[in-house]
């Protein structure tokens, strides 16, 4: 094989191999999030983590919200400033924990307002998404039943 042919072959391997390698690692994070049907749940809110069970209407609202927001979820790319303002733990009809949501509403970090983390119960898969105020409003209603002072932008 001549030097030209070897250089050309090496160039093609580099040009084609690099994207293949990148996509091999990136593709698992780009799969759509599959939300299970939830039957019950609990919510912890605020710095003192006040806990209560979700009502049937709230669980129904969450199931509807999940069906409307399947896309756009990405891997966690930055370290969050806190553990979130609220944590929602969701269970299936057999009582098995199927999903954890962490919500940022402005109690602890204003620049993370309207951000949701979706986490598998074992903590292996974490996806995040920032929503508009309108899209986030149903989730904010869950949290706003407790009155807490919101933080301002830094």
PDB file of C-alpha atoms in Angstrom:
ATOM      1  CA  UNK A   1       0.000   0.000   0.000  1.00  0.00           C
ATOM      2  CA  UNK A   2       1.392   3.390  -0.941  1.00  0.00           C
ATOM      3  CA  UNK A   3       1.811   6.228   1.543  1.00  0.00           C
ATOM      4  CA  UNK A   4      -0.989   8.181  -0.156  1.00  0.00           C
ATOM      5  CA  UNK A   5      -3.397   5.260   0.118  1.00  0.00           C
ATOM      6  CA  UNK A   6      -2.448   4.649   3.767  1.00  0.00           C
ATOM      7  CA  UNK A   7      -2.896   8.343   4.604  1.00  0.00           C
ATOM      8  CA  UNK A   8      -6.258   8.422   2.817  1.00  0.00           C
ATOM      9  CA  UNK A   9      -7.400   5.255   4.586  1.00  0.00           C
ATOM     10  CA  UNK A  10      -6.272   6.652   7.951  1.00  0.00           C
ATOM     11  CA  UNK A  11      -8.146   9.888   7.249  1.00  0.00           C
ATOM     12  CA  UNK A  12     -11.368   8.023   6.410  1.00  0.00           C
ATOM     13  CA  UNK A  13     -11.052   5.840   9.516  1.00  0.00           C
ATOM     14  CA  UNK A  14     -10.619   8.972  11.632  1.00  0.00           C
ATOM     15  CA  UNK A  15     -13.477  10.849   9.948  1.00  0.00           C
ATOM     16  CA  UNK A  16     -15.914   7.925  10.073  1.00  0.00           C
ATOM     17  CA  UNK A  17     -14.699   6.337  13.320  1.00  0.00           C
ATOM     18  CA  UNK A  18     -14.962   9.471  15.452  1.00  0.00           C
ATOM     19  CA  UNK A  19     -18.724  10.023  14.942  1.00  0.00           C
ATOM     20  CA  UNK A  20     -19.388   6.314  15.380  1.00  0.00           C
ATOM     21  CA  UNK A  21     -17.541   6.358  18.693  1.00  0.00           C
ATOM     22  CA  UNK A  22     -19.324   9.520  19.850  1.00  0.00           C
ATOM     23  CA  UNK A  23     -22.775   8.215  18.898  1.00  0.00           C
ATOM     24  CA  UNK A  24     -22.062   4.897  20.615  1.00  0.00           C
ATOM     25  CA  UNK A  25     -21.764   6.741  23.916  1.00  0.00           C
ATOM     26  CA  UNK A  26     -24.349   9.484  23.263  1.00  0.00           C
ATOM     27  CA  UNK A  27     -27.226   7.434  21.865  1.00  0.00           C
ATOM     28  CA  UNK A  28     -28.327   5.824  25.169  1.00  0.00           C
ATOM     29  CA  UNK A  29     -28.849   9.313  26.640  1.00  0.00           C
ATOM     30  CA  UNK A  30     -30.971  10.380  23.675  1.00  0.00           C
ATOM     31  CA  UNK A  31     -33.625   7.703  24.062  1.00  0.00           C
ATOM     32  CA  UNK A  32     -37.076   9.097  24.858  1.00  0.00           C
ATOM     33  CA  UNK A  33     -38.154   8.971  28.469  1.00  0.00           C
ATOM     34  CA  UNK A  34     -40.825   6.349  29.096  1.00  0.00           C
ATOM     35  CA  UNK A  35     -43.152   7.405  31.882  1.00  0.00           C
ATOM     36  CA  UNK A  36     -45.015   4.584  33.625  1.00  0.00           C
ATOM     37  CA  UNK A  37     -48.644   4.951  34.619  1.00  0.00           C
ATOM     38  CA  UNK A  38     -48.614   5.986  38.267  1.00  0.00           C
ATOM     39  CA  UNK A  39     -51.302   5.153  40.820  1.00  0.00           C
ATOM     40  CA  UNK A  40     -50.140   7.029  43.916  1.00  0.00           C
ATOM     41  CA  UNK A  41     -47.379   9.194  45.238  1.00  0.00           C
ATOM     42  CA  UNK A  42     -46.061  11.504  47.904  1.00  0.00           C
ATOM     43  CA  UNK A  43     -44.517  14.947  47.814  1.00  0.00           C
ATOM     44  CA  UNK A  44     -41.916  16.570  50.062  1.00  0.00           C
ATOM     45  CA  UNK A  45     -41.796  20.365  49.879  1.00  0.00           C
ATOM     46  CA  UNK A  46     -39.535  23.147  51.067  1.00  0.00           C
ATOM     47  CA  UNK A  47     -36.461  23.357  53.240  1.00  0.00           C
ATOM     48  CA  UNK A  48     -38.161  21.439  56.046  1.00  0.00           C
ATOM     49  CA  UNK A  49     -39.389  18.772  53.608  1.00  0.00           C
ATOM     50  CA  UNK A  50     -43.043  18.769  54.623  1.00  0.00           C
ATOM     51  CA  UNK A  51     -44.462  15.493  53.336  1.00  0.00           C
ATOM     52  CA  UNK A  52     -47.957  14.562  52.244  1.00  0.00           C
ATOM     53  CA  UNK A  53     -49.630  12.007  49.995  1.00  0.00           C
ATOM     54  CA  UNK A  54     -50.880  13.080  46.578  1.00  0.00           C
ATOM     55  CA  UNK A  55     -54.624  13.077  45.964  1.00  0.00           C
ATOM     56  CA  UNK A  56     -56.182  11.005  43.177  1.00  0.00           C
ATOM     57  CA  UNK A  57     -56.764  14.204  41.180  1.00  0.00           C
ATOM     58  CA  UNK A  58     -53.085  15.155  41.506  1.00  0.00           C
ATOM     59  CA  UNK A  59     -51.965  11.684  40.398  1.00  0.00           C
ATOM     60  CA  UNK A  60     -54.307  11.904  37.401  1.00  0.00           C
ATOM     61  CA  UNK A  61     -52.920  15.353  36.567  1.00  0.00           C
ATOM     62  CA  UNK A  62     -49.353  13.964  36.698  1.00  0.00           C
ATOM     63  CA  UNK A  63     -50.247  11.087  34.359  1.00  0.00           C
ATOM     64  CA  UNK A  64     -51.742  13.593  31.902  1.00  0.00           C
ATOM     65  CA  UNK A  65     -48.717  15.878  32.247  1.00  0.00           C
ATOM     66  CA  UNK A  66     -46.362  12.956  31.529  1.00  0.00           C
ATOM     67  CA  UNK A  67     -48.192  12.078  28.296  1.00  0.00           C
ATOM     68  CA  UNK A  68     -47.834  15.698  27.137  1.00  0.00           C
ATOM     69  CA  UNK A  69     -44.115  16.000  27.951  1.00  0.00           C
ATOM     70  CA  UNK A  70     -42.327  12.922  26.609  1.00  0.00           C
ATOM     71  CA  UNK A  71     -39.690  14.711  24.536  1.00  0.00           C
ATOM     72  CA  UNK A  72     -36.875  17.104  25.282  1.00  0.00           C
ATOM     73  CA  UNK A  73     -35.480  15.314  28.308  1.00  0.00           C
ATOM     74  CA  UNK A  74     -31.713  15.305  28.365  1.00  0.00           C
ATOM     75  CA  UNK A  75     -29.027  13.855  30.579  1.00  0.00           C
ATOM     76  CA  UNK A  76     -27.986  15.790  33.658  1.00  0.00           C
ATOM     77  CA  UNK A  77     -25.112  17.933  32.396  1.00  0.00           C
ATOM     78  CA  UNK A  78     -24.434  20.306  35.300  1.00  0.00           C
ATOM     79  CA  UNK A  79     -24.421  19.922  39.042  1.00  0.00           C
ATOM     80  CA  UNK A  80     -27.596  21.367  40.556  1.00  0.00           C
ATOM     81  CA  UNK A  81     -27.206  24.067  43.215  1.00  0.00           C
ATOM     82  CA  UNK A  82     -29.300  22.187  45.758  1.00  0.00           C
ATOM     83  CA  UNK A  83     -31.363  19.067  46.246  1.00  0.00           C
ATOM     84  CA  UNK A  84     -34.390  20.834  44.759  1.00  0.00           C
ATOM     85  CA  UNK A  85     -37.390  22.559  46.253  1.00  0.00           C
ATOM     86  CA  UNK A  86     -39.672  19.562  46.109  1.00  0.00           C
ATOM     87  CA  UNK A  87     -39.360  15.836  45.612  1.00  0.00           C
ATOM     88  CA  UNK A  88     -42.233  13.753  44.279  1.00  0.00           C
ATOM     89  CA  UNK A  89     -42.065   9.981  44.712  1.00  0.00           C
ATOM     90  CA  UNK A  90     -44.445   8.021  42.487  1.00  0.00           C
ATOM     91  CA  UNK A  91     -45.692   4.448  42.789  1.00  0.00           C
ATOM     92  CA  UNK A  92     -47.446   2.036  40.427  1.00  0.00           C
ATOM     93  CA  UNK A  93     -50.683   0.202  41.221  1.00  0.00           C
ATOM     94  CA  UNK A  94     -48.723  -2.526  43.058  1.00  0.00           C
ATOM     95  CA  UNK A  95     -47.124   0.011  45.403  1.00  0.00           C
ATOM     96  CA  UNK A  96     -43.682  -0.267  43.802  1.00  0.00           C
ATOM     97  CA  UNK A  97     -41.712   2.967  43.462  1.00  0.00           C
ATOM     98  CA  UNK A  98     -41.370   3.716  39.748  1.00  0.00           C
ATOM     99  CA  UNK A  99     -40.228   7.332  39.478  1.00  0.00           C
ATOM    100  CA  UNK A 100     -38.837  10.277  41.424  1.00  0.00           C
ATOM    101  CA  UNK A 101     -39.293  13.876  40.329  1.00  0.00           C
ATOM    102  CA  UNK A 102     -37.213  16.732  41.693  1.00  0.00           C
ATOM    103  CA  UNK A 103     -38.722  20.168  41.101  1.00  0.00           C
ATOM    104  CA  UNK A 104     -37.103  23.599  41.260  1.00  0.00           C
ATOM    105  CA  UNK A 105     -39.658  26.347  41.828  1.00  0.00           C
ATOM    106  CA  UNK A 106     -37.540  29.217  43.158  1.00  0.00           C
ATOM    107  CA  UNK A 107     -37.472  28.343  46.853  1.00  0.00           C
ATOM    108  CA  UNK A 108     -33.772  27.537  46.822  1.00  0.00           C
ATOM    109  CA  UNK A 109     -32.310  28.556  43.454  1.00  0.00           C
ATOM    110  CA  UNK A 110     -34.090  31.075  41.253  1.00  0.00           C
ATOM    111  CA  UNK A 111     -31.974  30.433  38.172  1.00  0.00           C
ATOM    112  CA  UNK A 112     -33.191  26.820  38.181  1.00  0.00           C
ATOM    113  CA  UNK A 113     -36.880  27.815  38.227  1.00  0.00           C
ATOM    114  CA  UNK A 114     -39.243  25.501  36.357  1.00  0.00           C
ATOM    115  CA  UNK A 115     -36.704  22.691  36.053  1.00  0.00           C
ATOM    116  CA  UNK A 116     -37.610  19.036  36.570  1.00  0.00           C
ATOM    117  CA  UNK A 117     -35.373  16.027  37.139  1.00  0.00           C
ATOM    118  CA  UNK A 118     -36.822  12.593  36.404  1.00  0.00           C
ATOM    119  CA  UNK A 119     -34.948   9.852  38.200  1.00  0.00           C
ATOM    120  CA  UNK A 120     -35.305   6.098  38.298  1.00  0.00           C
ATOM    121  CA  UNK A 121     -35.750   4.738  41.844  1.00  0.00           C
ATOM    122  CA  UNK A 122     -32.262   3.232  41.826  1.00  0.00           C
ATOM    123  CA  UNK A 123     -30.728   6.559  40.755  1.00  0.00           C
ATOM    124  CA  UNK A 124     -29.160   5.061  37.634  1.00  0.00           C
ATOM    125  CA  UNK A 125     -31.012   7.205  35.098  1.00  0.00           C
ATOM    126  CA  UNK A 126     -31.470  10.943  35.624  1.00  0.00           C
ATOM    127  CA  UNK A 127     -33.002  13.188  32.962  1.00  0.00           C
ATOM    128  CA  UNK A 128     -33.640  16.904  33.237  1.00  0.00           C
ATOM    129  CA  UNK A 129     -35.664  19.504  31.400  1.00  0.00           C
ATOM    130  CA  UNK A 130     -36.418  23.197  31.836  1.00  0.00           C
ATOM    131  CA  UNK A 131     -40.021  24.179  31.082  1.00  0.00           C
ATOM    132  CA  UNK A 132     -41.882  27.376  30.323  1.00  0.00           C
ATOM    133  CA  UNK A 133     -44.010  28.812  33.122  1.00  0.00           C
ATOM    134  CA  UNK A 134     -47.153  27.555  31.367  1.00  0.00           C
ATOM    135  CA  UNK A 135     -45.825  23.995  30.972  1.00  0.00           C
ATOM    136  CA  UNK A 136     -44.559  23.913  34.549  1.00  0.00           C
ATOM    137  CA  UNK A 137     -47.760  25.378  36.080  1.00  0.00           C
ATOM    138  CA  UNK A 138     -49.437  22.025  36.945  1.00  0.00           C
ATOM    139  CA  UNK A 139     -46.333  20.906  38.842  1.00  0.00           C
ATOM    140  CA  UNK A 140     -46.017  24.271  40.578  1.00  0.00           C
ATOM    141  CA  UNK A 141     -49.596  23.872  41.855  1.00  0.00           C
ATOM    142  CA  UNK A 142     -48.491  20.729  43.716  1.00  0.00           C
ATOM    143  CA  UNK A 143     -45.748  22.680  45.480  1.00  0.00           C
ATOM    144  CA  UNK A 144     -47.542  25.986  46.030  1.00  0.00           C
ATOM    145  CA  UNK A 145     -49.989  24.487  48.490  1.00  0.00           C
ATOM    146  CA  UNK A 146     -47.197  25.206  50.987  1.00  0.00           C
ATOM    147  CA  UNK A 147     -46.162  28.840  51.404  1.00  0.00           C
ATOM    148  CA  UNK A 148     -42.421  29.471  51.199  1.00  0.00           C
ATOM    149  CA  UNK A 149     -40.459  32.586  50.351  1.00  0.00           C
ATOM    150  CA  UNK A 150     -38.990  32.375  46.853  1.00  0.00           C
ATOM    151  CA  UNK A 151     -35.421  33.436  46.137  1.00  0.00           C
ATOM    152  CA  UNK A 152     -34.468  36.218  43.744  1.00  0.00           C
ATOM    153  CA  UNK A 153     -32.032  35.934  40.888  1.00  0.00           C
ATOM    154  CA  UNK A 154     -28.419  36.335  42.042  1.00  0.00           C
TER     155      UNK A 154
END
